[in-house]
mmCIF file with all atom_site columns, C-alpha atoms in Angstrom:
data_model
loop_
_atom_site.group_PDB
_atom_site.id
_atom_site.type_symbol
_atom_site.label_atom_id
_atom_site.label_alt_id
_atom_site.label_comp_id
_atom_site.label_asym_id
_atom_site.label_entity_id
_atom_site.label_seq_id
_atom_site.pdbx_PDB_ins_code
_atom_site.Cartn_x
_atom_site.Cartn_y
_atom_site.Cartn_z
_atom_site.occupancy
_atom_site.B_iso_or_equiv
_atom_site.pdbx_formal_charge
_atom_site.auth_seq_id
_atom_site.auth_comp_id
_atom_site.auth_asym_id
_atom_site.auth_atom_id
_atom_site.pdbx_PDB_model_num
ATOM 1   C CA . UNK A 1 1   ? -5.733  -19.600 11.781  1.00 36.00 ? 193 UNK A CA 1
ATOM 2   C CA . UNK A 1 2   ? -8.337  -18.023 14.003  1.00 36.00 ? 194 UNK A CA 1
ATOM 3   C CA . UNK A 1 3   ? -8.873  -18.577 17.686  1.00 36.00 ? 195 UNK A CA 1
ATOM 4   C CA . UNK A 1 4   ? -10.721 -21.829 18.323  1.00 37.00 ? 196 UNK A CA 1
ATOM 5   C CA . UNK A 1 5   ? -10.125 -23.095 14.771  1.00 44.00 ? 197 UNK A CA 1
ATOM 6   C CA . UNK A 1 6   ? -8.184  -26.231 13.850  1.00 54.00 ? 198 UNK A CA 1
ATOM 7   C CA . UNK A 1 7   ? -7.913  -25.275 10.191  1.00 74.00 ? 199 UNK A CA 1
ATOM 8   C CA . UNK A 1 8   ? -4.960  -23.239 8.993   1.00 93.00 ? 200 UNK A CA 1
ATOM 9   C CA . UNK A 1 9   ? -4.885  -20.802 6.122   1.00 97.00 ? 201 UNK A CA 1
ATOM 10  C CA . UNK A 1 10  ? -2.174  -20.955 3.477   1.00 97.00 ? 202 UNK A CA 1
ATOM 11  C CA . UNK A 1 11  ? -1.516  -18.335 0.825   1.00 97.00 ? 203 UNK A CA 1
ATOM 12  C CA . UNK A 1 12  ? -0.159  -20.166 -2.230  1.00 96.00 ? 204 UNK A CA 1
ATOM 13  C CA . UNK A 1 13  ? 1.526   -17.141 -3.744  1.00 91.00 ? 205 UNK A CA 1
ATOM 14  C CA . UNK A 1 14  ? 4.990   -15.683 -3.973  1.00 88.00 ? 206 UNK A CA 1
ATOM 15  C CA . UNK A 1 15  ? 3.592   -12.190 -4.548  1.00 90.00 ? 207 UNK A CA 1
ATOM 16  C CA . UNK A 1 16  ? 4.766   -9.803  -1.852  1.00 91.00 ? 208 UNK A CA 1
ATOM 17  C CA . UNK A 1 17  ? 1.831   -7.498  -2.659  1.00 92.00 ? 209 UNK A CA 1
ATOM 18  C CA . UNK A 1 18  ? -0.743  -10.245 -2.029  1.00 95.00 ? 210 UNK A CA 1
ATOM 19  C CA . UNK A 1 19  ? 1.119   -11.229 1.112   1.00 95.00 ? 211 UNK A CA 1
ATOM 20  C CA . UNK A 1 20  ? 0.978   -7.655  2.432   1.00 95.00 ? 212 UNK A CA 1
ATOM 21  C CA . UNK A 1 21  ? -2.696  -7.265  1.544   1.00 96.00 ? 213 UNK A CA 1
ATOM 22  C CA . UNK A 1 22  ? -3.701  -10.408 3.406   1.00 97.00 ? 214 UNK A CA 1
ATOM 23  C CA . UNK A 1 23  ? -1.413  -9.629  6.359   1.00 95.00 ? 215 UNK A CA 1
ATOM 24  C CA . UNK A 1 24  ? -3.064  -6.228  6.633   1.00 95.00 ? 216 UNK A CA 1
ATOM 25  C CA . UNK A 1 25  ? -6.388  -7.887  7.459   1.00 95.00 ? 217 UNK A CA 1
ATOM 26  C CA . UNK A 1 26  ? -4.948  -9.284  10.696  1.00 95.00 ? 218 UNK A CA 1
ATOM 27  C CA . UNK A 1 27  ? -5.547  -12.900 9.721   1.00 95.00 ? 219 UNK A CA 1
ATOM 28  C CA . UNK A 1 28  ? -2.937  -15.483 10.608  1.00 94.00 ? 220 UNK A CA 1
ATOM 29  C CA . UNK A 1 29  ? -1.648  -17.483 7.658   1.00 96.00 ? 221 UNK A CA 1
ATOM 30  C CA . UNK A 1 30  ? 1.329   -19.271 6.178   1.00 95.00 ? 222 UNK A CA 1
ATOM 31  C CA . UNK A 1 31  ? 2.931   -18.513 2.820   1.00 96.00 ? 223 UNK A CA 1
ATOM 32  C CA . UNK A 1 32  ? 3.727   -21.448 0.539   1.00 95.00 ? 224 UNK A CA 1
ATOM 33  C CA . UNK A 1 33  ? 4.374   -20.324 -3.044  1.00 94.00 ? 225 UNK A CA 1
ATOM 34  C CA . UNK A 1 34  ? 3.372   -22.853 -5.669  1.00 90.00 ? 226 UNK A CA 1
ATOM 35  C CA . UNK A 1 35  ? 5.636   -23.247 -8.686  1.00 85.00 ? 227 UNK A CA 1
ATOM 36  C CA . UNK A 1 36  ? 3.649   -23.679 -11.884 1.00 84.00 ? 228 UNK A CA 1
ATOM 37  C CA . UNK A 1 37  ? 4.600   -23.341 -15.535 1.00 80.00 ? 229 UNK A CA 1
ATOM 38  C CA . UNK A 1 38  ? 2.440   -20.289 -16.169 1.00 80.00 ? 230 UNK A CA 1
ATOM 39  C CA . UNK A 1 39  ? 3.639   -19.818 -19.728 1.00 80.00 ? 231 UNK A CA 1
ATOM 40  C CA . UNK A 1 40  ? 2.686   -23.363 -20.707 1.00 84.00 ? 232 UNK A CA 1
ATOM 41  C CA . UNK A 1 41  ? -0.706  -23.138 -18.998 1.00 84.00 ? 233 UNK A CA 1
ATOM 42  C CA . UNK A 1 42  ? -1.459  -19.818 -20.687 1.00 83.00 ? 234 UNK A CA 1
ATOM 43  C CA . UNK A 1 43  ? -0.410  -21.145 -24.085 1.00 81.00 ? 235 UNK A CA 1
ATOM 44  C CA . UNK A 1 44  ? -2.677  -24.174 -23.743 1.00 85.00 ? 236 UNK A CA 1
ATOM 45  C CA . UNK A 1 45  ? -5.593  -22.055 -22.545 1.00 83.00 ? 237 UNK A CA 1
ATOM 46  C CA . UNK A 1 46  ? -5.174  -19.612 -25.435 1.00 82.00 ? 238 UNK A CA 1
ATOM 47  C CA . UNK A 1 47  ? -5.139  -22.461 -27.954 1.00 83.00 ? 239 UNK A CA 1
ATOM 48  C CA . UNK A 1 48  ? -8.395  -23.646 -26.419 1.00 88.00 ? 240 UNK A CA 1
ATOM 49  C CA . UNK A 1 49  ? -9.894  -20.174 -26.806 1.00 85.00 ? 241 UNK A CA 1
ATOM 50  C CA . UNK A 1 50  ? -10.399 -19.532 -23.111 1.00 88.00 ? 242 UNK A CA 1
ATOM 51  C CA . UNK A 1 51  ? -11.216 -16.063 -21.829 1.00 92.00 ? 243 UNK A CA 1
ATOM 52  C CA . UNK A 1 52  ? -8.804  -14.050 -19.650 1.00 93.00 ? 244 UNK A CA 1
ATOM 53  C CA . UNK A 1 53  ? -11.018 -14.788 -16.621 1.00 95.00 ? 245 UNK A CA 1
ATOM 54  C CA . UNK A 1 54  ? -10.922 -18.520 -17.331 1.00 94.00 ? 246 UNK A CA 1
ATOM 55  C CA . UNK A 1 55  ? -7.149  -18.402 -17.732 1.00 94.00 ? 247 UNK A CA 1
ATOM 56  C CA . UNK A 1 56  ? -6.678  -16.536 -14.447 1.00 95.00 ? 248 UNK A CA 1
ATOM 57  C CA . UNK A 1 57  ? -8.892  -19.053 -12.656 1.00 95.00 ? 249 UNK A CA 1
ATOM 58  C CA . UNK A 1 58  ? -7.018  -21.965 -14.220 1.00 93.00 ? 250 UNK A CA 1
ATOM 59  C CA . UNK A 1 59  ? -3.710  -20.607 -12.978 1.00 94.00 ? 251 UNK A CA 1
ATOM 60  C CA . UNK A 1 60  ? -5.094  -19.950 -9.489  1.00 95.00 ? 252 UNK A CA 1
ATOM 61  C CA . UNK A 1 61  ? -6.578  -23.455 -9.253  1.00 95.00 ? 253 UNK A CA 1
ATOM 62  C CA . UNK A 1 62  ? -3.347  -25.046 -10.387 1.00 94.00 ? 254 UNK A CA 1
ATOM 63  C CA . UNK A 1 63  ? -1.407  -23.191 -7.690  1.00 95.00 ? 255 UNK A CA 1
ATOM 64  C CA . UNK A 1 64  ? -3.962  -24.057 -5.023  1.00 96.00 ? 256 UNK A CA 1
ATOM 65  C CA . UNK A 1 65  ? -4.061  -27.706 -6.060  1.00 96.00 ? 257 UNK A CA 1
ATOM 66  C CA . UNK A 1 66  ? -0.317  -28.166 -5.691  1.00 95.00 ? 258 UNK A CA 1
ATOM 67  C CA . UNK A 1 67  ? -0.293  -26.849 -2.119  1.00 96.00 ? 259 UNK A CA 1
ATOM 68  C CA . UNK A 1 68  ? -3.609  -28.437 -1.146  1.00 96.00 ? 260 UNK A CA 1
ATOM 69  C CA . UNK A 1 69  ? -2.241  -31.869 -1.990  1.00 95.00 ? 261 UNK A CA 1
ATOM 70  C CA . UNK A 1 70  ? 0.637   -31.222 0.392   1.00 94.00 ? 262 UNK A CA 1
ATOM 71  C CA . UNK A 1 71  ? -1.551  -29.692 3.125   1.00 95.00 ? 263 UNK A CA 1
ATOM 72  C CA . UNK A 1 72  ? -4.998  -31.319 2.754   1.00 95.00 ? 264 UNK A CA 1
ATOM 73  C CA . UNK A 1 73  ? -6.278  -30.280 6.189   1.00 94.00 ? 265 UNK A CA 1
ATOM 74  C CA . UNK A 1 74  ? -5.744  -26.578 5.575   1.00 96.00 ? 266 UNK A CA 1
ATOM 75  C CA . UNK A 1 75  ? -7.500  -23.977 3.495   1.00 97.00 ? 267 UNK A CA 1
ATOM 76  C CA . UNK A 1 76  ? -5.388  -22.908 0.542   1.00 98.00 ? 268 UNK A CA 1
ATOM 77  C CA . UNK A 1 77  ? -5.918  -19.515 -1.077  1.00 98.00 ? 269 UNK A CA 1
ATOM 78  C CA . UNK A 1 78  ? -4.422  -18.837 -4.496  1.00 97.00 ? 270 UNK A CA 1
ATOM 79  C CA . UNK A 1 79  ? -4.802  -16.016 -6.979  1.00 97.00 ? 271 UNK A CA 1
ATOM 80  C CA . UNK A 1 80  ? -3.556  -14.955 -10.372 1.00 94.00 ? 272 UNK A CA 1
ATOM 81  C CA . UNK A 1 81  ? -3.909  -11.823 -12.435 1.00 95.00 ? 273 UNK A CA 1
ATOM 82  C CA . UNK A 1 82  ? -3.988  -11.525 -16.226 1.00 93.00 ? 274 UNK A CA 1
ATOM 83  C CA . UNK A 1 83  ? -3.377  -8.319  -18.170 1.00 95.00 ? 275 UNK A CA 1
ATOM 84  C CA . UNK A 1 84  ? -5.527  -8.121  -21.288 1.00 94.00 ? 276 UNK A CA 1
ATOM 85  C CA . UNK A 1 85  ? -5.042  -5.387  -23.878 1.00 94.00 ? 277 UNK A CA 1
ATOM 86  C CA . UNK A 1 86  ? -7.041  -5.614  -27.068 1.00 88.00 ? 278 UNK A CA 1
ATOM 87  C CA . UNK A 1 87  ? -6.940  -9.251  -28.147 1.00 83.00 ? 279 UNK A CA 1
ATOM 88  C CA . UNK A 1 88  ? -3.598  -9.896  -26.460 1.00 86.00 ? 280 UNK A CA 1
ATOM 89  C CA . UNK A 1 89  ? -2.381  -10.968 -23.049 1.00 90.00 ? 281 UNK A CA 1
ATOM 90  C CA . UNK A 1 90  ? 0.793   -9.466  -21.646 1.00 89.00 ? 282 UNK A CA 1
ATOM 91  C CA . UNK A 1 91  ? 3.363   -11.321 -19.572 1.00 87.00 ? 283 UNK A CA 1
ATOM 92  C CA . UNK A 1 92  ? 5.829   -9.700  -17.207 1.00 89.00 ? 284 UNK A CA 1
ATOM 93  C CA . UNK A 1 93  ? 8.371   -7.571  -19.077 1.00 92.00 ? 285 UNK A CA 1
ATOM 94  C CA . UNK A 1 94  ? 11.707  -9.204  -19.769 1.00 92.00 ? 286 UNK A CA 1
ATOM 95  C CA . UNK A 1 95  ? 14.369  -6.692  -18.795 1.00 94.00 ? 287 UNK A CA 1
ATOM 96  C CA . UNK A 1 96  ? 14.374  -2.996  -19.603 1.00 94.00 ? 288 UNK A CA 1
ATOM 97  C CA . UNK A 1 97  ? 13.752  -3.582  -23.285 1.00 93.00 ? 289 UNK A CA 1
ATOM 98  C CA . UNK A 1 98  ? 10.641  -5.525  -22.381 1.00 93.00 ? 290 UNK A CA 1
ATOM 99  C CA . UNK A 1 99  ? 9.554   -2.687  -20.103 1.00 94.00 ? 291 UNK A CA 1
ATOM 100 C CA . UNK A 1 100 ? 10.027  -0.245  -22.963 1.00 94.00 ? 292 UNK A CA 1
ATOM 101 C CA . UNK A 1 101 ? 7.793   -2.390  -25.189 1.00 94.00 ? 293 UNK A CA 1
ATOM 102 C CA . UNK A 1 102 ? 5.112   -2.570  -22.496 1.00 94.00 ? 294 UNK A CA 1
ATOM 103 C CA . UNK A 1 103 ? 4.968   1.201   -22.142 1.00 95.00 ? 295 UNK A CA 1
ATOM 104 C CA . UNK A 1 104 ? 4.822   1.702   -25.896 1.00 94.00 ? 296 UNK A CA 1
ATOM 105 C CA . UNK A 1 105 ? 1.878   -0.707  -26.108 1.00 94.00 ? 297 UNK A CA 1
ATOM 106 C CA . UNK A 1 106 ? -0.066  0.479   -23.042 1.00 96.00 ? 298 UNK A CA 1
ATOM 107 C CA . UNK A 1 107 ? 0.491   4.237   -23.204 1.00 95.00 ? 299 UNK A CA 1
ATOM 108 C CA . UNK A 1 108 ? -2.720  6.108   -24.031 1.00 96.00 ? 300 UNK A CA 1
ATOM 109 C CA . UNK A 1 109 ? -4.776  2.903   -24.076 1.00 96.00 ? 301 UNK A CA 1
ATOM 110 C CA . UNK A 1 110 ? -7.225  1.038   -21.888 1.00 97.00 ? 302 UNK A CA 1
ATOM 111 C CA . UNK A 1 111 ? -6.263  -2.381  -20.610 1.00 97.00 ? 303 UNK A CA 1
ATOM 112 C CA . UNK A 1 112 ? -7.819  -4.755  -18.098 1.00 97.00 ? 304 UNK A CA 1
ATOM 113 C CA . UNK A 1 113 ? -6.464  -6.516  -15.022 1.00 97.00 ? 305 UNK A CA 1
ATOM 114 C CA . UNK A 1 114 ? -8.390  -9.766  -14.646 1.00 97.00 ? 306 UNK A CA 1
ATOM 115 C CA . UNK A 1 115 ? -8.217  -11.664 -11.362 1.00 97.00 ? 307 UNK A CA 1
ATOM 116 C CA . UNK A 1 116 ? -8.884  -15.305 -10.674 1.00 97.00 ? 308 UNK A CA 1
ATOM 117 C CA . UNK A 1 117 ? -9.053  -16.452 -7.029  1.00 98.00 ? 309 UNK A CA 1
ATOM 118 C CA . UNK A 1 118 ? -9.575  -19.930 -5.615  1.00 98.00 ? 310 UNK A CA 1
ATOM 119 C CA . UNK A 1 119 ? -10.037 -21.362 -2.138  1.00 98.00 ? 311 UNK A CA 1
ATOM 120 C CA . UNK A 1 120 ? -9.387  -25.072 -1.831  1.00 97.00 ? 312 UNK A CA 1
ATOM 121 C CA . UNK A 1 121 ? -9.420  -27.764 0.850   1.00 96.00 ? 313 UNK A CA 1
ATOM 122 C CA . UNK A 1 122 ? -8.183  -31.343 0.408   1.00 95.00 ? 314 UNK A CA 1
ATOM 123 C CA . UNK A 1 123 ? -7.796  -30.813 -3.306  1.00 94.00 ? 315 UNK A CA 1
ATOM 124 C CA . UNK A 1 124 ? -11.381 -29.664 -3.812  1.00 96.00 ? 316 UNK A CA 1
ATOM 125 C CA . UNK A 1 125 ? -12.368 -26.150 -4.853  1.00 97.00 ? 317 UNK A CA 1
ATOM 126 C CA . UNK A 1 126 ? -14.778 -24.711 -2.301  1.00 97.00 ? 318 UNK A CA 1
ATOM 127 C CA . UNK A 1 127 ? -14.911 -21.192 -3.760  1.00 98.00 ? 319 UNK A CA 1
ATOM 128 C CA . UNK A 1 128 ? -13.818 -19.356 -6.893  1.00 97.00 ? 320 UNK A CA 1
ATOM 129 C CA . UNK A 1 129 ? -14.068 -15.732 -7.922  1.00 98.00 ? 321 UNK A CA 1
ATOM 130 C CA . UNK A 1 130 ? -13.103 -13.519 -10.830 1.00 97.00 ? 322 UNK A CA 1
ATOM 131 C CA . UNK A 1 131 ? -13.282 -9.791  -11.465 1.00 97.00 ? 323 UNK A CA 1
ATOM 132 C CA . UNK A 1 132 ? -11.953 -7.232  -13.920 1.00 97.00 ? 324 UNK A CA 1
ATOM 133 C CA . UNK A 1 133 ? -10.465 -3.781  -13.378 1.00 97.00 ? 325 UNK A CA 1
ATOM 134 C CA . UNK A 1 134 ? -10.294 -1.188  -16.140 1.00 98.00 ? 326 UNK A CA 1
ATOM 135 C CA . UNK A 1 135 ? -7.015  0.705   -16.355 1.00 97.00 ? 327 UNK A CA 1
ATOM 136 C CA . UNK A 1 136 ? -6.263  3.664   -18.613 1.00 97.00 ? 328 UNK A CA 1
ATOM 137 C CA . UNK A 1 137 ? -2.641  4.663   -18.920 1.00 97.00 ? 329 UNK A CA 1
ATOM 138 C CA . UNK A 1 138 ? -2.097  8.268   -19.943 1.00 96.00 ? 330 UNK A CA 1
ATOM 139 C CA . UNK A 1 139 ? -0.325  9.080   -23.212 1.00 97.00 ? 331 UNK A CA 1
ATOM 140 C CA . UNK A 1 140 ? 3.410   9.046   -22.549 1.00 95.00 ? 332 UNK A CA 1
ATOM 141 C CA . UNK A 1 141 ? 5.960   11.073  -24.472 1.00 95.00 ? 333 UNK A CA 1
ATOM 142 C CA . UNK A 1 142 ? 9.146   9.416   -25.662 1.00 94.00 ? 334 UNK A CA 1
ATOM 143 C CA . UNK A 1 143 ? 11.017  11.309  -22.935 1.00 95.00 ? 335 UNK A CA 1
ATOM 144 C CA . UNK A 1 144 ? 8.638   10.133  -20.200 1.00 94.00 ? 336 UNK A CA 1
ATOM 145 C CA . UNK A 1 145 ? 8.954   6.547   -21.364 1.00 94.00 ? 337 UNK A CA 1
ATOM 146 C CA . UNK A 1 146 ? 12.742  6.784   -21.438 1.00 94.00 ? 338 UNK A CA 1
ATOM 147 C CA . UNK A 1 147 ? 12.876  8.225   -17.911 1.00 94.00 ? 339 UNK A CA 1
ATOM 148 C CA . UNK A 1 148 ? 10.611  5.511   -16.523 1.00 94.00 ? 340 UNK A CA 1
ATOM 149 C CA . UNK A 1 149 ? 12.526  2.710   -18.254 1.00 94.00 ? 341 UNK A CA 1
ATOM 150 C CA . UNK A 1 150 ? 15.838  4.083   -16.952 1.00 93.00 ? 342 UNK A CA 1
ATOM 151 C CA . UNK A 1 151 ? 14.826  4.998   -13.414 1.00 93.00 ? 343 UNK A CA 1
ATOM 152 C CA . UNK A 1 152 ? 12.033  2.637   -12.322 1.00 92.00 ? 344 UNK A CA 1
ATOM 153 C CA . UNK A 1 153 ? 13.212  0.079   -9.734  1.00 93.00 ? 345 UNK A CA 1
ATOM 154 C CA . UNK A 1 154 ? 13.774  -3.532  -10.748 1.00 92.00 ? 346 UNK A CA 1
ATOM 155 C CA . UNK A 1 155 ? 10.640  -4.439  -8.789  1.00 90.00 ? 347 UNK A CA 1
ATOM 156 C CA . UNK A 1 156 ? 8.462   -3.192  -11.677 1.00 91.00 ? 348 UNK A CA 1
ATOM 157 C CA . UNK A 1 157 ? 9.753   -6.091  -13.766 1.00 90.00 ? 349 UNK A CA 1
ATOM 158 C CA . UNK A 1 158 ? 7.872   -8.479  -11.474 1.00 87.00 ? 350 UNK A CA 1
ATOM 159 C CA . UNK A 1 159 ? 4.588   -6.756  -12.347 1.00 88.00 ? 351 UNK A CA 1
ATOM 160 C CA . UNK A 1 160 ? 2.695   -8.047  -15.355 1.00 87.00 ? 352 UNK A CA 1
ATOM 161 C CA . UNK A 1 161 ? 2.136   -4.507  -16.584 1.00 90.00 ? 353 UNK A CA 1
ATOM 162 C CA . UNK A 1 162 ? 5.619   -3.276  -15.826 1.00 91.00 ? 354 UNK A CA 1
ATOM 163 C CA . UNK A 1 163 ? 4.331   -0.944  -13.127 1.00 92.00 ? 355 UNK A CA 1
ATOM 164 C CA . UNK A 1 164 ? 3.707   -0.971  -9.398  1.00 89.00 ? 356 UNK A CA 1
ATOM 165 C CA . UNK A 1 165 ? 0.436   0.905   -9.202  1.00 92.00 ? 357 UNK A CA 1
ATOM 166 C CA . UNK A 1 166 ? 0.852   1.272   -5.426  1.00 92.00 ? 358 UNK A CA 1
ATOM 167 C CA . UNK A 1 167 ? 4.162   3.117   -5.897  1.00 91.00 ? 359 UNK A CA 1
ATOM 168 C CA . UNK A 1 168 ? 5.813   4.961   -8.798  1.00 91.00 ? 360 UNK A CA 1
ATOM 169 C CA . UNK A 1 169 ? 3.515   3.281   -11.330 1.00 93.00 ? 361 UNK A CA 1
ATOM 170 C CA . UNK A 1 170 ? 0.616   5.485   -10.257 1.00 95.00 ? 362 UNK A CA 1
ATOM 171 C CA . UNK A 1 171 ? 2.186   8.346   -12.236 1.00 94.00 ? 363 UNK A CA 1
ATOM 172 C CA . UNK A 1 172 ? 1.542   6.465   -15.474 1.00 95.00 ? 364 UNK A CA 1
ATOM 173 C CA . UNK A 1 173 ? -2.250  6.472   -15.146 1.00 97.00 ? 365 UNK A CA 1
ATOM 174 C CA . UNK A 1 174 ? -5.098  8.865   -15.740 1.00 96.00 ? 366 UNK A CA 1
ATOM 175 C CA . UNK A 1 175 ? -8.041  6.616   -14.839 1.00 97.00 ? 367 UNK A CA 1
ATOM 176 C CA . UNK A 1 176 ? -8.776  3.379   -13.025 1.00 97.00 ? 368 UNK A CA 1
ATOM 177 C CA . UNK A 1 177 ? -12.069 1.597   -12.382 1.00 97.00 ? 369 UNK A CA 1
ATOM 178 C CA . UNK A 1 178 ? -12.103 -1.213  -9.866  1.00 95.00 ? 370 UNK A CA 1
ATOM 179 C CA . UNK A 1 179 ? -11.601 -2.091  -6.235  1.00 96.00 ? 371 UNK A CA 1
ATOM 180 C CA . UNK A 1 180 ? -8.117  -1.096  -5.083  1.00 96.00 ? 372 UNK A CA 1
ATOM 181 C CA . UNK A 1 181 ? -7.275  -4.511  -3.655  1.00 97.00 ? 373 UNK A CA 1
ATOM 182 C CA . UNK A 1 182 ? -8.430  -6.115  -6.913  1.00 97.00 ? 374 UNK A CA 1
ATOM 183 C CA . UNK A 1 183 ? -6.137  -3.818  -8.878  1.00 96.00 ? 375 UNK A CA 1
ATOM 184 C CA . UNK A 1 184 ? -3.289  -4.971  -6.647  1.00 95.00 ? 376 UNK A CA 1
ATOM 185 C CA . UNK A 1 185 ? -4.159  -8.616  -7.301  1.00 95.00 ? 377 UNK A CA 1
ATOM 186 C CA . UNK A 1 186 ? -6.192  -9.933  -4.355  1.00 97.00 ? 378 UNK A CA 1
ATOM 187 C CA . UNK A 1 187 ? -9.879  -8.900  -4.114  1.00 98.00 ? 379 UNK A CA 1
ATOM 188 C CA . UNK A 1 188 ? -10.043 -8.690  -0.331  1.00 98.00 ? 380 UNK A CA 1
ATOM 189 C CA . UNK A 1 189 ? -13.752 -8.167  0.311   1.00 97.00 ? 381 UNK A CA 1
ATOM 190 C CA . UNK A 1 190 ? -14.985 -11.278 -1.542  1.00 98.00 ? 382 UNK A CA 1
ATOM 191 C CA . UNK A 1 191 ? -11.995 -13.245 -0.228  1.00 98.00 ? 383 UNK A CA 1
ATOM 192 C CA . UNK A 1 192 ? -12.876 -12.352 3.371   1.00 97.00 ? 384 UNK A CA 1
ATOM 193 C CA . UNK A 1 193 ? -16.520 -13.331 2.818   1.00 97.00 ? 385 UNK A CA 1
ATOM 194 C CA . UNK A 1 194 ? -15.399 -16.726 1.529   1.00 97.00 ? 386 UNK A CA 1
ATOM 195 C CA . UNK A 1 195 ? -12.969 -17.210 4.408   1.00 97.00 ? 387 UNK A CA 1
ATOM 196 C CA . UNK A 1 196 ? -15.635 -16.399 6.993   1.00 96.00 ? 388 UNK A CA 1
ATOM 197 C CA . UNK A 1 197 ? -17.944 -18.937 5.411   1.00 95.00 ? 389 UNK A CA 1
ATOM 198 C CA . UNK A 1 198 ? -15.123 -21.473 5.631   1.00 95.00 ? 390 UNK A CA 1
ATOM 199 C CA . UNK A 1 199 ? -14.563 -20.714 9.324   1.00 92.00 ? 391 UNK A CA 1
ATOM 200 C CA . UNK A 1 200 ? -11.630 -18.296 9.072   1.00 93.00 ? 392 UNK A CA 1
ATOM 201 C CA . UNK A 1 201 ? -12.252 -14.844 10.500  1.00 88.00 ? 393 UNK A CA 1
ATOM 202 C CA . UNK A 1 202 ? -10.467 -12.152 12.448  1.00 88.00 ? 394 UNK A CA 1
ATOM 203 C CA . UNK A 1 203 ? -11.105 -12.224 16.191  1.00 79.00 ? 395 UNK A CA 1
ATOM 204 C CA . UNK A 1 204 ? -8.445  -9.780  17.266  1.00 76.00 ? 396 UNK A CA 1
ATOM 205 C CA . UNK A 1 205 ? -4.694  -10.191 17.096  1.00 58.00 ? 397 UNK A CA 1
ATOM 206 C CA . UNK A 1 206 ? -3.442  -12.495 14.373  1.00 48.00 ? 398 UNK A CA 1
ATOM 207 C CA . UNK A 1 207 ? -0.245  -12.369 12.403  1.00 54.00 ? 399 UNK A CA 1
ATOM 208 C CA . UNK A 1 208 ? 1.443   -13.906 9.426   1.00 51.00 ? 400 UNK A CA 1
ATOM 209 C CA . UNK A 1 209 ? 3.558   -16.947 10.172  1.00 52.00 ? 401 UNK A CA 1
ATOM 210 C CA . UNK A 1 210 ? 6.501   -18.337 8.283   1.00 50.00 ? 402 UNK A CA 1
#
């Protein structure tokens, strides 16, 4: 919440990366993760033939809606990121075997990180945004894959691609095209434009609140 404002800002996400990105802007906000059945929503959207961007936006809106109903006077920001490779969407790897499968599929190929972001007040969407980042993982030898699967921290299992691009995952890539904050899952520049238009802006100071 900014100085002189009566509207609070809530980040409806359990992602520590998104939390750190938003906190780095100096804005004051609360964190209220929204629990949604992402697998069921994705499955329904795929049956309906929706695009990765539409799926990401659907997930973001569902998260925002849950929190906005609880906190109708506040602005609720929610985001989701979809990994698309070929005609498939990847979910987070399940254990080390899942991580191994991810690397085998993504190594030497281009995939896309697709973001959907929503800002909501009183259950109504006041802004939505989507973008796409192109990621090219370098070819990985069997030895390199085995080392990564064995030694990467458990935190990589919470990433849809099985990598933390801001940490050890950077070693897996040879090319990326897209805004850095978008690659990490929260496109900050368009988000900040939307927040300013909604009356939330940095005026000095500011901190994350629990």
